[in-house]
Structures are given as C-alpha cells and as structure tokens.
Coordinates of C-alpha atoms in Angstrom, one line a residue:
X1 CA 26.2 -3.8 -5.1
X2 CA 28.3 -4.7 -8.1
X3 CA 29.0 -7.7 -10.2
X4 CA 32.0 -8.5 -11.6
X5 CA 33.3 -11.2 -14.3
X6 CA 34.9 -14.3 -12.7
X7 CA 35.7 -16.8 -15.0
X8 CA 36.7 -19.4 -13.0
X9 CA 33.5 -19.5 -10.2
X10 CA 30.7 -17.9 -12.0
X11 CA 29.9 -14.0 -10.8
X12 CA 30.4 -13.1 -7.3
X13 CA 28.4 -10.2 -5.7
X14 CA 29.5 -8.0 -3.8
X15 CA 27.0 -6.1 -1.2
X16 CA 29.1 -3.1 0.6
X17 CA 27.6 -1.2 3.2
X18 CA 28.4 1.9 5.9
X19 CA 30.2 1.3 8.2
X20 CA 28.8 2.9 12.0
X21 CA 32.0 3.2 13.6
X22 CA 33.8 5.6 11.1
X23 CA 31.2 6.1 8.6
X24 CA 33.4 4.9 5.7
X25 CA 31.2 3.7 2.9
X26 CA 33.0 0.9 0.6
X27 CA 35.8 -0.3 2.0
X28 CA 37.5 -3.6 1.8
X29 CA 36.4 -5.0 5.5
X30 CA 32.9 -4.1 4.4
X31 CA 31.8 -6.4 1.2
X32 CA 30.3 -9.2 1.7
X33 CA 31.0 -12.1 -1.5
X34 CA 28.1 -14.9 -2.5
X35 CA 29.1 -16.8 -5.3
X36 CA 26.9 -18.2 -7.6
X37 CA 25.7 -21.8 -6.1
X38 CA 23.2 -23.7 -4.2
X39 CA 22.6 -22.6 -0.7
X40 CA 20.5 -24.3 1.8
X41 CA 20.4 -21.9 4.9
X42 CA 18.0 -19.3 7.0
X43 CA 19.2 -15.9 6.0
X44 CA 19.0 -15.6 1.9
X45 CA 17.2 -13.9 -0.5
X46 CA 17.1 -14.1 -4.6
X47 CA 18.2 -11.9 -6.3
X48 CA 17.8 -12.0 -10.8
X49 CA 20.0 -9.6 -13.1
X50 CA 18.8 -9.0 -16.5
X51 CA 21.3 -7.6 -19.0
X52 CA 20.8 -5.7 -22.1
X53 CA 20.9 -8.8 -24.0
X54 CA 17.6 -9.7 -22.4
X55 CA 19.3 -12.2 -20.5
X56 CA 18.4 -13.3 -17.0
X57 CA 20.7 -15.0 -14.2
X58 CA 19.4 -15.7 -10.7
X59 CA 22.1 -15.2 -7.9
X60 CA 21.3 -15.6 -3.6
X61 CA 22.7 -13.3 -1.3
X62 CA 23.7 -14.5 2.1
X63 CA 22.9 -11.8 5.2
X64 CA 23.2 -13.7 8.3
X65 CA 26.6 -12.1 8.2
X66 CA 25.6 -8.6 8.3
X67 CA 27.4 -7.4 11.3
X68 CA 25.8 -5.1 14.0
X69 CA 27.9 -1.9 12.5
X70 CA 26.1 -2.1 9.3
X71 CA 23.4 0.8 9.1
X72 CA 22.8 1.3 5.6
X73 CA 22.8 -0.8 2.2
X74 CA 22.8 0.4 -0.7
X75 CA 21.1 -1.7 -4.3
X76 CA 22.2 -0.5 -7.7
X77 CA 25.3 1.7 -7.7
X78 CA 28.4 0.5 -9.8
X79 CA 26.1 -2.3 -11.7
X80 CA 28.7 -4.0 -14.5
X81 CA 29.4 -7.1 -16.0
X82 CA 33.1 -6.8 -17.5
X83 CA 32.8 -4.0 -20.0
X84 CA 28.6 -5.0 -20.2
X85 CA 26.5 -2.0 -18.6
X86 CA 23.5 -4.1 -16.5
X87 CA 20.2 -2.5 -17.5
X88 CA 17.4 -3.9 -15.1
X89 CA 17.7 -5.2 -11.6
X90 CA 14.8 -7.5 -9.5
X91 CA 15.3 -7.9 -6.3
X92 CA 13.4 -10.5 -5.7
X93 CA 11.3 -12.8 -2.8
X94 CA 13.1 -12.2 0.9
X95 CA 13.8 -15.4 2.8
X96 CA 14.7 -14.0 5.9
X97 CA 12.8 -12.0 9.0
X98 CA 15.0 -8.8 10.0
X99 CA 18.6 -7.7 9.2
X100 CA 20.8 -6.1 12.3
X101 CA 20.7 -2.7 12.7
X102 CA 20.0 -1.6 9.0
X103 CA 18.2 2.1 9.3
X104 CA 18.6 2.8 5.5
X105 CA 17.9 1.9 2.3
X106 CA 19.0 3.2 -1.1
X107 CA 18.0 2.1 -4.3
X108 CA 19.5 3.6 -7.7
X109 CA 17.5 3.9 -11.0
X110 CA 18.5 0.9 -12.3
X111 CA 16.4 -1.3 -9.7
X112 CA 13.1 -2.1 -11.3
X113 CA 11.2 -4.0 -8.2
X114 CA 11.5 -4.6 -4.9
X115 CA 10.7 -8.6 -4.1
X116 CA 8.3 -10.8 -1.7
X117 CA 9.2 -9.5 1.6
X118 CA 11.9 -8.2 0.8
X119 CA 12.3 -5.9 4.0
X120 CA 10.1 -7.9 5.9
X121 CA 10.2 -7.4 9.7
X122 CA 13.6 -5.2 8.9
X123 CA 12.4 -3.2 12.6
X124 CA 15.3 -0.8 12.5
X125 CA 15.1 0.7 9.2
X126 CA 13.5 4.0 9.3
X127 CA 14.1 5.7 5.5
X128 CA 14.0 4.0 2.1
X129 CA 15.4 6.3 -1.0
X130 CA 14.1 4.9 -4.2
X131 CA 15.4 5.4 -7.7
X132 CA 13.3 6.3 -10.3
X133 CA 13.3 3.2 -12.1
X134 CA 10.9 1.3 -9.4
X135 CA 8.1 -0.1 -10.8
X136 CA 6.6 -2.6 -8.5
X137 CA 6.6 -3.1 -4.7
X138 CA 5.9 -6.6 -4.1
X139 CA 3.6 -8.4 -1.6
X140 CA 4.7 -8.1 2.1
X141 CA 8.0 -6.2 0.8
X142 CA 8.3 -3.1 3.9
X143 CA 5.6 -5.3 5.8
X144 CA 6.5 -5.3 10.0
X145 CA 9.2 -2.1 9.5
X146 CA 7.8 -1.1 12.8
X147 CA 10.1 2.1 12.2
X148 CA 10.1 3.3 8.8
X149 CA 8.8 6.8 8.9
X150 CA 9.7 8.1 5.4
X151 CA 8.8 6.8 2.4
X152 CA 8.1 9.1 -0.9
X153 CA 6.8 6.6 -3.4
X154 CA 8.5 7.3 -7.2
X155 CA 6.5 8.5 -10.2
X156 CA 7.9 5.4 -11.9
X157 CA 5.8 3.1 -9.6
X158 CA 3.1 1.1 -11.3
X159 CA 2.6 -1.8 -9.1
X160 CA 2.1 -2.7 -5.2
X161 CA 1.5 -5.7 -3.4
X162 CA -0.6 -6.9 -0.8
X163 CA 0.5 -5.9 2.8
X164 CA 3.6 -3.8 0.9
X165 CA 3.5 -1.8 4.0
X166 CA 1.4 -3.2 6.7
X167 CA 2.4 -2.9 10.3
X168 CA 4.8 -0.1 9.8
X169 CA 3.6 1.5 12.9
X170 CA 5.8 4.5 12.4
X171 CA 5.0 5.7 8.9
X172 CA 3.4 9.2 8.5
X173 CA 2.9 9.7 5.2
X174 CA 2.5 8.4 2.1
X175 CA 1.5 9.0 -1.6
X176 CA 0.1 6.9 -4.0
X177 CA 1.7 7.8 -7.3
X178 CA -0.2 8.7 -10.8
X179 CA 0.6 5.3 -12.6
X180 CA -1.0 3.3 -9.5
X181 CA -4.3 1.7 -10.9
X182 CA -5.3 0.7 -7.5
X183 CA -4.4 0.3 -3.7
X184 CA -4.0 -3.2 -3.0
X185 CA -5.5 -4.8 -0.2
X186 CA -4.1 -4.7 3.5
X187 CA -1.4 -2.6 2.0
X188 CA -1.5 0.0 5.0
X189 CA -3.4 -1.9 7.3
X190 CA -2.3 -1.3 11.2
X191 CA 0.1 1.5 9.8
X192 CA -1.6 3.4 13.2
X193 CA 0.6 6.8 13.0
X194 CA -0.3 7.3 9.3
X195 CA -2.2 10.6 9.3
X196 CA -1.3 12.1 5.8
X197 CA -2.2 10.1 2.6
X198 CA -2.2 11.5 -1.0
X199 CA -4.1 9.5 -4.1
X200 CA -3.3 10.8 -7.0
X201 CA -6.3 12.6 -9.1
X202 CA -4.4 12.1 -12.6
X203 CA -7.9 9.4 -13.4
X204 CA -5.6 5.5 -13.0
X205 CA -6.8 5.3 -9.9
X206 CA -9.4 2.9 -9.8
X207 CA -9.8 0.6 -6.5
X208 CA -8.7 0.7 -2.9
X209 CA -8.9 -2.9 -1.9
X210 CA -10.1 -4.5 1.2
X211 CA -8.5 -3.3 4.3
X212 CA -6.0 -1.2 2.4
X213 CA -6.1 1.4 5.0
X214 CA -8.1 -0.4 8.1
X215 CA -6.7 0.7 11.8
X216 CA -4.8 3.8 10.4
X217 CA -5.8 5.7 13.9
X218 CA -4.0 8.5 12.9
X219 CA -5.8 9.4 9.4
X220 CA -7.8 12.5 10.0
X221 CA -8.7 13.4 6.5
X222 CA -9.0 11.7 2.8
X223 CA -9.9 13.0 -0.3
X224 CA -10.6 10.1 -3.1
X225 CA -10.3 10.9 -6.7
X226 CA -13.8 10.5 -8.9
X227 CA -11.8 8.0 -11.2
X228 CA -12.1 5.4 -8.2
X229 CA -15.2 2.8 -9.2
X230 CA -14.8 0.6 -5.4
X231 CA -13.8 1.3 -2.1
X232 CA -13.8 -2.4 -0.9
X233 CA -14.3 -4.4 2.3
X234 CA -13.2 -2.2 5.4
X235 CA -10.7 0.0 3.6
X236 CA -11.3 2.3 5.7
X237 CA -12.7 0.2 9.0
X238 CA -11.4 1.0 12.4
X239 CA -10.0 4.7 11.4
X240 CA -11.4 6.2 14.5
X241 CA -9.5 9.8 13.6
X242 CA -11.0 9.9 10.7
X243 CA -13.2 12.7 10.3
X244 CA -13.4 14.2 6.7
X245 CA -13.8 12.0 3.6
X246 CA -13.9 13.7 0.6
X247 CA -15.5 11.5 -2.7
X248 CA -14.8 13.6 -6.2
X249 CA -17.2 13.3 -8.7
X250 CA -16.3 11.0 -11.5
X251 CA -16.6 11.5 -15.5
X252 CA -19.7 10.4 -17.0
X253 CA -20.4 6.9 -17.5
X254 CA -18.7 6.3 -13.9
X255 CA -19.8 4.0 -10.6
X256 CA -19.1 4.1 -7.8
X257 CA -19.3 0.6 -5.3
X258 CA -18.6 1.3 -2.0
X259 CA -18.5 -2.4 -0.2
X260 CA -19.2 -4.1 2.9
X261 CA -18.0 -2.7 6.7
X262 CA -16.0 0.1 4.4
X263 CA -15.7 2.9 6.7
X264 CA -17.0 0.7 9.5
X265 CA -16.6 2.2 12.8
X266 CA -14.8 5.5 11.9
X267 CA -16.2 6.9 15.3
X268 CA -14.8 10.6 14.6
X269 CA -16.6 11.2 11.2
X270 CA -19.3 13.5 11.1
X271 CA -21.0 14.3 7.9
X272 CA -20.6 12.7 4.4
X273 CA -21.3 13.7 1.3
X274 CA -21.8 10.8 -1.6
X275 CA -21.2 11.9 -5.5
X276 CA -23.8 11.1 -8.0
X277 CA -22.2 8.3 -9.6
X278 CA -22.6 6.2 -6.7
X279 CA -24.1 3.4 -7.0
X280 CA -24.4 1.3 -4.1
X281 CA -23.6 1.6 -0.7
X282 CA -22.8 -2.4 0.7
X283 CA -23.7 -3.7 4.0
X284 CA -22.5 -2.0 7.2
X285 CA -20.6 0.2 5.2
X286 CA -20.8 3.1 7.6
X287 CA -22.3 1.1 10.7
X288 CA -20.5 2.3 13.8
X289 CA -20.0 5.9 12.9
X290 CA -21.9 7.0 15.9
X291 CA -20.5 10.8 15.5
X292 CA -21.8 11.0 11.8
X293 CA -25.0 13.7 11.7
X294 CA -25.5 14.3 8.0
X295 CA -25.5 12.2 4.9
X296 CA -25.9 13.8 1.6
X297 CA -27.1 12.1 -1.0
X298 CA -27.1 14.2 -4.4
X299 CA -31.0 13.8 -6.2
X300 CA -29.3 12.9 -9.6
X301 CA -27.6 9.8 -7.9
X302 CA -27.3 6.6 -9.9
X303 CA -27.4 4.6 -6.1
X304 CA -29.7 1.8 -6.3
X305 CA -28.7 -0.1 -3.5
X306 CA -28.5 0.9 0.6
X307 CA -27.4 -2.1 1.9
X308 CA -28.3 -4.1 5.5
X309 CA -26.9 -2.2 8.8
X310 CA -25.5 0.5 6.3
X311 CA -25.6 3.2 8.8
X312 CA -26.2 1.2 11.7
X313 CA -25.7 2.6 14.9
X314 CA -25.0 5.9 13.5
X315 CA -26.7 7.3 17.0
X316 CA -26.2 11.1 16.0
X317 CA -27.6 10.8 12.4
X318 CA -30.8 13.0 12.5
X319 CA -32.4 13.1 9.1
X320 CA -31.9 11.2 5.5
X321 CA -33.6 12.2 2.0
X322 CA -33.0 9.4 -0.1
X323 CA -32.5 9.6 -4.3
X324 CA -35.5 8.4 -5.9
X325 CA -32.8 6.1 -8.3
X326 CA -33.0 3.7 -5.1
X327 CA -34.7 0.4 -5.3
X328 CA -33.9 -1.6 -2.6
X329 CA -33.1 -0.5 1.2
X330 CA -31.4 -3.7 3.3
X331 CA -32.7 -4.9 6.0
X332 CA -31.3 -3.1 9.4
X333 CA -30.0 -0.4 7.4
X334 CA -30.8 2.2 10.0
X335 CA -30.8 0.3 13.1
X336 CA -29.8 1.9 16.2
X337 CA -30.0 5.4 14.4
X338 CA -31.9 7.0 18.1
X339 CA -31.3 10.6 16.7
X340 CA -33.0 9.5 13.2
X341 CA -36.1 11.7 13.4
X342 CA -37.0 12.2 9.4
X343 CA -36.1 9.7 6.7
X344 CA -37.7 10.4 3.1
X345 CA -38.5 7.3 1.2
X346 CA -38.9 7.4 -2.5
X347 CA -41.8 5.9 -4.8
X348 CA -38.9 3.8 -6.7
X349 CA -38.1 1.6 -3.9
X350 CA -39.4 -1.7 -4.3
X351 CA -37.8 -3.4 -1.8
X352 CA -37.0 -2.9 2.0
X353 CA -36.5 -4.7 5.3
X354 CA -37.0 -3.8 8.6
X355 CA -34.9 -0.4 9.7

C-alpha cells in the first residue's frame, strides 16, 4: 500500500491488489481508498504507521469491498509520506473473519509485525512472502488458514503469538528461526499435515509452550535443541506419527522440565532417549505411548522427579534402569506397563506410590 499527503482529508490509503482476470497489478480500478476517520462496521482492521520522526498515526482499512477477483495483496511497497520515507509499519489487530479469494500475501521489509488475527480464518490463502524486517507474529495472526502450505519464517523474527498458526490444516513445514526464545503455546496445534519442523540450535531457544505442537498427525520426527529448559503441557500430545524425538544435551548448569501429558499418546514412538540435564519428567508425560519399548535414562542424570502415570500404559515397554539422582517416583507411574518385566529402583528414592 502507499500513503500519500492529503491536506485537506487527512491521509488516505491506498491498498492495490492483482487483479485475476488479466493479472495486471496496480491499476486504477484496483485501489481501494479509507480515509482517516471513525468507522463503525464488520470488515476493518487497524493499521499504525510510524515515521522516522518516531511519530505514530493509527489509520482503519475497510475490506468488505475486496472483490472476488482479488488474489493477492501486497503490504509495504511504495511506503511515502510527501517527500518523508516511512520507516516502520504495524499491522495491527484484524477485525474481520476471511477475505474473498485472497491466495497471497507479500510483505516488504519495511513491515515490522503482523497484528491480532490478522489473517484469521483467511481459508484461501495458501503462501505468505515475508520481508525481512518481521519481527513479531501476533496472537491468532495465520490462525484457521485452512490452506496455507508455505510459510518460511524470516531470520528477523523474534516474537510469536499464541495460536499464530493453529488450524492451518494444510501447512507442511515450518522453522522456527534463531532469534525465537520460545514456541508459544497452541501455536501449531491441529496443524495435522505438518510433518517437517526445524528449531533452531543457535542456544535462544528456551520453551515450547503448552500444546504448541498437539494433533500435528503428520510429524514423524523432532530433534529439540539442549538450550530448551521445558517442554510444557501436551506440546507434543496427540502426535500419533510421531516416532523419533531427539533431546540434545544442554551446556552445563542446564534443566530440563518436561511437563504434564507432554508427549501424551504419541502411539507411533518407540524408544527415547532423555539427556542428563533432565530434571523431571511431569505427570503422564509419556502415558499412552503404547509402541514405546526403550527408555534411556543416562546414570549422570540430574532427574529427580518421575511423575504419576508418566509412562502409563506404555504396554510394549519391557525394562527401565532408573538414575540413582531420583527421589520421588509418582504414584501410577508405570501403570498398565504389561510388557514391563525388570525396573531398577535406586537407594536415593525416598518416595514412591503404587506403580
């Protein structure tokens, strides 16, 4: 879009889009113009512009007039304000569910963030091109794009909401970028063709929130960096594809939490393999894997705590030799394990409930 001077009635904003009938890009028939006022109506969104000045002004955009030909918009190209370069733009909090028969999305360098549900329930769009001046993806902002398949995150990116990309049914892959300090909760939840997911290894990363990647059916594989200190509440539940998780070991002084109903029921994996900095595995945090066989647990482990119905109903797991760092065993942890035939209990544990 573009912003002009207008003396008279404040700025206007122009959004121009393609065109799907002669796949012109820019022409007259296709701007749309909001002037700056008051608006009371389904279909807007805010939008703020801060200018080198430091400056901020807040602007709405009206969509309900987005025609059915329009398949692409494009945020950020031509930004000027008379002879006044814009430096930063937020797009900011959507207010409206779906836009026609928009597939794609560009957005130049000089957008900063993409808002509160932005692209909310946008079902048609299928590829999003960020700039590399993107540094946070709001709550809820691609949430519902039941057909967005590519997304390549930017190196710029420091900040993602909760639910950013929940429900996008049709996503495949994604990477979490080096500045990302953690994965926020719900934020791939439901995304159920997702099988490839990269987390960056450069040592920011440090959580993967609660149901950040619960129901990904798809995921076969992960490999999370030792710099992560929790895995929390079902981040991993319902994955029923996946069969290899891969924990790095951490730097010294590390922990490692892994939380309640974590990898619950991830039917497919078979063996796992804890680093020594963990410290505690939290209740029914692998209950349900009933194809897991093997846990390893490494004799210099800092765990202390195996939590109640950890490995419940792990039917296949045979045998378990735990660290002698633990001092507590939860109540249940090992209920329903029929293939459990040897389980080595160590003189440091002080407390345990039934199995």
């Amino acid at each position: 879009f573009a912003i002009k001077k207008d003396d008279d009635k404040g700025h206007d904003v122009r959004f121009e889009y393609e065109d799907n009938s002669n796949g012109t890009f820019g022409a007259t028939s296709n701007e749309i113009v909001v002037r700056e006022k008051n608006y009371n109506a389904y279909g807007l969104f805010d939008f703020s512009i801060s200018r080198s000045d430091n400056t901020v002004t807040s602007h709405l955009i009206d969509l309900t007039n987005l025609g059915k030909s329009a398949t692409s918009l494009t945020f950020g190209r031509q930004i000027e304000l008379g002879e006044e370069e814009i430096s930063k733009v937020y797009l900011e909090n959507g207010r409206f569910s779906g836009s026609g028969d928009i597939a794609y999305a560009f957005l130049s360098d000089e957008v900063v963030n993409i808002g509160v549900n932005f692209f909310n329930n946008f079902t048609k769009l299928q590829e999003v091109t960020f700039g590399n001046g993107i540094t946070e993806i709001a709550t809820g902002a691609f949430q519902n794009c039941t057909n967005l398949k590519h997304v390549v995150l930017p190196d710029s990116l420091i900040t993602i909401g909760d639910s950013a990309f929940s429900g996008c049914t049709s996503l495949i892959s994604i990477n979490i970028p080096d500045k990302v300090q953690w994965v926020p909760a719900n934020c791939f939840n439901g995304c159920t063709n997702l099988s490839s997911v990269t987390l960056s290894d450069a040592g920011n990363l440090l959580q993967i929130r609660a149901s950040a990647f619960s129901n990904c059916k798809s995921l076969t594989s992960i490999t999370i960096p030792g710099s992560v200190k929790m895995i929390m509440s079902g981040a991993f539940g319902g994955c029923e594809s996946l069969s290899q998780v891969t924990l790095e070991e951490g730097g010294t002084g590390e922990n490692l939490w892994i939380e309640v109903n974590s990898f619950k029921d991830c039917i497919s994996l078979t063996t796992l393999s804890l680093p020594s900095q963990t410290w505690a595995i939290g209740e029914s945090a692998f209950s349900g894997c009933i194809s897991l066989e093997s846990v390893y647990l490494p004799e210099d482990n800092k765990m202390l705590i195996i939590g109640q119905n950890a490995f419940a109903d792990c039917k296949r797991l045979t045998s378990v030799l735990i660290p002698e760092s633990v001092t507590e065993i939860g109540w249940d942890a090992f209920k329903g394990c029929k293939g459990l035939t040897s389980i080595t209990i160590p003189d440091s544990v002080t407390k345990i409930g039934d199995f």
